[in-house]
């Protein structure tokens, strides 16, 4: 609108009952998906219709109990009939949407011996073809690609040692080469999307090591802004 009513736009509906969490909702094929944590830290992907009615929920296990910010964190990523997301405790799951079943799960912090960060993992995963891209952090796998069908490791990025932050990675095409751009706790990072090779990093310090915004790529330039 060019101008808004004094009291704002009319409210169409409100949905409640998801417990606690910080996930953004995503919409696919006429349904809304959002994660949330109920009592006893049991966490779910909730499925709503476009009027906000809860249709179903898919359990995926425990979530972080961080004192100041407990509950579900990551926004699901949907590609076709598969949904991918990672819990605050590093549990990455693949869900078959038609059957509402978890087809595989991998704890990326345990697999890659990575430390969790202060506010715990909160990364919207990136799907690139047959790869699910995540950012475990640490010396063994600053970034990693998992096989979307099995969860097996396809490649890892080595060459630096830094904790993950809270940034969804982006995919770009630079001079015919697919690259990944993301931010760890202290560095802006560029990785070859096919091999996982670390191409470059740039130190970018901020208060509390909090980075939560994806970089932007255009015409050979990368723009990034941090919190604080």
CSV table of C-alpha atoms in Angstrom, one decimal, residues 15-159:
chain,number,residue,atom,x,y,z
A,15,UNK,CA,-2.1,-19.3,15.3
A,16,UNK,CA,-0.8,-20.5,18.6
A,17,UNK,CA,0.2,-23.8,20.3
A,18,UNK,CA,3.8,-24.2,19.0
A,19,UNK,CA,5.5,-23.7,22.4
A,20,UNK,CA,8.8,-21.8,22.3
A,21,UNK,CA,11.2,-21.2,19.4
A,22,UNK,CA,12.6,-18.8,16.9
A,23,UNK,CA,11.9,-20.5,13.6
A,24,UNK,CA,10.5,-18.5,10.6
A,25,UNK,CA,7.6,-20.3,8.8
A,26,UNK,CA,8.0,-21.6,5.3
A,27,UNK,CA,5.2,-22.3,2.8
A,28,UNK,CA,5.1,-25.2,0.3
A,29,UNK,CA,2.2,-26.6,-1.7
A,30,UNK,CA,-0.4,-24.7,0.2
A,31,UNK,CA,0.8,-25.6,3.7
A,32,UNK,CA,2.8,-23.7,6.4
A,33,UNK,CA,5.7,-25.4,8.2
A,34,UNK,CA,7.2,-24.1,11.4
A,35,UNK,CA,9.2,-25.7,14.3
A,36,UNK,CA,8.5,-25.3,18.0
A,37,UNK,CA,9.3,-26.9,21.3
A,38,UNK,CA,6.6,-28.0,23.8
A,39,UNK,CA,6.9,-29.3,27.4
A,40,UNK,CA,9.9,-31.6,28.3
A,41,UNK,CA,11.8,-30.1,25.4
A,42,UNK,CA,10.0,-32.3,22.9
A,43,UNK,CA,10.1,-30.5,19.6
A,44,UNK,CA,8.1,-30.7,16.4
A,45,UNK,CA,7.6,-29.5,12.9
A,46,UNK,CA,4.0,-28.1,12.9
A,47,UNK,CA,2.0,-28.2,9.7
A,48,UNK,CA,-0.7,-25.6,9.2
A,49,UNK,CA,-3.2,-24.8,6.5
A,50,UNK,CA,-3.2,-21.3,5.0
A,51,UNK,CA,-5.9,-20.2,7.5
A,52,UNK,CA,-3.6,-21.0,10.4
A,53,UNK,CA,-5.2,-24.2,11.6
A,54,UNK,CA,-2.8,-26.9,12.8
A,55,UNK,CA,-3.2,-30.0,10.7
A,56,UNK,CA,-0.4,-32.2,12.1
A,57,UNK,CA,3.0,-32.2,13.8
A,58,UNK,CA,6.1,-34.3,13.2
A,59,UNK,CA,8.3,-35.0,16.2
A,60,UNK,CA,12.0,-34.7,15.8
A,61,UNK,CA,13.4,-35.1,19.3
A,62,UNK,CA,15.0,-32.8,21.9
A,63,UNK,CA,16.0,-29.2,21.6
A,64,UNK,CA,18.4,-26.9,23.4
A,65,UNK,CA,17.6,-25.8,26.9
A,66,UNK,CA,19.7,-22.6,26.7
A,67,UNK,CA,18.5,-20.7,29.8
A,68,UNK,CA,17.9,-17.3,28.1
A,69,UNK,CA,16.7,-18.7,24.8
A,70,UNK,CA,15.4,-22.3,24.9
A,71,UNK,CA,13.6,-24.0,22.1
A,72,UNK,CA,13.6,-24.6,18.3
A,73,UNK,CA,15.8,-22.4,16.2
A,74,UNK,CA,16.3,-23.2,12.6
A,75,UNK,CA,13.9,-22.6,9.8
A,76,UNK,CA,13.1,-25.7,7.7
A,77,UNK,CA,14.4,-25.9,4.1
A,78,UNK,CA,12.0,-27.6,1.7
A,79,UNK,CA,13.0,-29.0,-1.7
A,80,UNK,CA,10.5,-31.2,-3.5
A,81,UNK,CA,9.0,-33.7,-1.0
A,82,UNK,CA,12.0,-33.4,1.4
A,83,UNK,CA,12.4,-31.2,4.3
A,84,UNK,CA,15.8,-30.5,6.0
A,85,UNK,CA,16.6,-28.6,9.2
A,86,UNK,CA,19.0,-28.7,12.1
A,87,UNK,CA,18.3,-28.5,15.8
A,88,UNK,CA,20.1,-26.2,18.3
A,89,UNK,CA,21.9,-29.4,19.5
A,90,UNK,CA,23.3,-30.1,15.9
A,91,UNK,CA,20.8,-32.8,15.0
A,92,UNK,CA,20.2,-32.5,11.2
A,93,UNK,CA,17.2,-34.4,10.0
A,94,UNK,CA,15.7,-35.2,6.6
A,95,UNK,CA,11.9,-35.6,6.6
A,96,UNK,CA,9.8,-37.2,3.8
A,97,UNK,CA,6.9,-34.8,3.7
A,98,UNK,CA,4.2,-37.1,2.2
A,99,UNK,CA,4.8,-39.8,4.9
A,100,UNK,CA,5.8,-37.4,7.6
A,101,UNK,CA,8.7,-39.7,8.5
A,102,UNK,CA,12.3,-38.9,9.3
A,103,UNK,CA,14.4,-40.8,6.7
A,104,UNK,CA,17.8,-40.0,8.2
A,105,UNK,CA,19.4,-38.0,10.9
A,106,UNK,CA,23.0,-36.9,11.6
A,107,UNK,CA,24.4,-34.9,14.5
A,108,UNK,CA,26.8,-32.7,12.7
A,109,UNK,CA,28.5,-31.5,15.9
A,110,UNK,CA,29.3,-35.1,16.9
A,111,UNK,CA,30.2,-36.3,13.4
A,112,UNK,CA,32.6,-33.5,12.8
A,113,UNK,CA,33.8,-33.0,16.4
A,114,UNK,CA,32.7,-29.4,16.4
A,115,UNK,CA,31.9,-27.1,19.4
A,116,UNK,CA,28.5,-25.6,19.7
A,117,UNK,CA,28.3,-21.8,19.9
A,118,UNK,CA,26.9,-19.6,22.7
A,119,UNK,CA,23.3,-19.6,21.5
A,120,UNK,CA,23.5,-23.0,19.9
A,121,UNK,CA,23.1,-24.0,16.2
A,122,UNK,CA,20.6,-21.9,14.2
A,123,UNK,CA,21.2,-22.3,10.5
A,124,UNK,CA,18.7,-22.5,7.7
A,125,UNK,CA,20.3,-25.3,5.6
A,126,UNK,CA,21.0,-24.9,1.9
A,127,UNK,CA,20.1,-27.6,-0.7
A,128,UNK,CA,22.3,-27.7,-3.8
A,129,UNK,CA,21.2,-30.5,-6.1
A,130,UNK,CA,22.0,-33.7,-4.2
A,131,UNK,CA,23.9,-31.9,-1.5
A,132,UNK,CA,22.7,-30.5,1.8
A,133,UNK,CA,25.1,-27.8,2.9
A,134,UNK,CA,25.7,-27.1,6.6
A,135,UNK,CA,28.3,-25.2,8.7
A,136,UNK,CA,29.4,-27.4,11.6
A,137,UNK,CA,32.6,-25.3,12.4
A,138,UNK,CA,35.8,-26.5,14.0
A,139,UNK,CA,39.0,-27.7,12.3
A,140,UNK,CA,37.5,-30.8,10.7
A,141,UNK,CA,34.6,-29.3,8.8
A,142,UNK,CA,34.0,-25.5,8.8
A,143,UNK,CA,31.5,-26.4,6.1
A,144,UNK,CA,30.2,-29.8,4.9
A,145,UNK,CA,28.0,-31.3,2.2
A,146,UNK,CA,25.8,-34.3,3.0
A,147,UNK,CA,24.1,-36.6,0.6
A,148,UNK,CA,20.5,-35.6,0.6
A,149,UNK,CA,19.3,-39.3,0.2
A,150,UNK,CA,21.5,-40.9,2.9
A,151,UNK,CA,23.1,-38.2,5.1
A,152,UNK,CA,26.6,-39.5,4.2
A,153,UNK,CA,29.4,-37.0,4.1
A,154,UNK,CA,30.2,-35.8,0.5
A,155,UNK,CA,32.9,-33.2,1.3
A,156,UNK,CA,34.2,-31.1,4.1
A,157,UNK,CA,36.0,-27.7,4.2
A,158,UNK,CA,39.3,-27.6,6.1
A,159,UNK,CA,42.0,-25.0,6.3
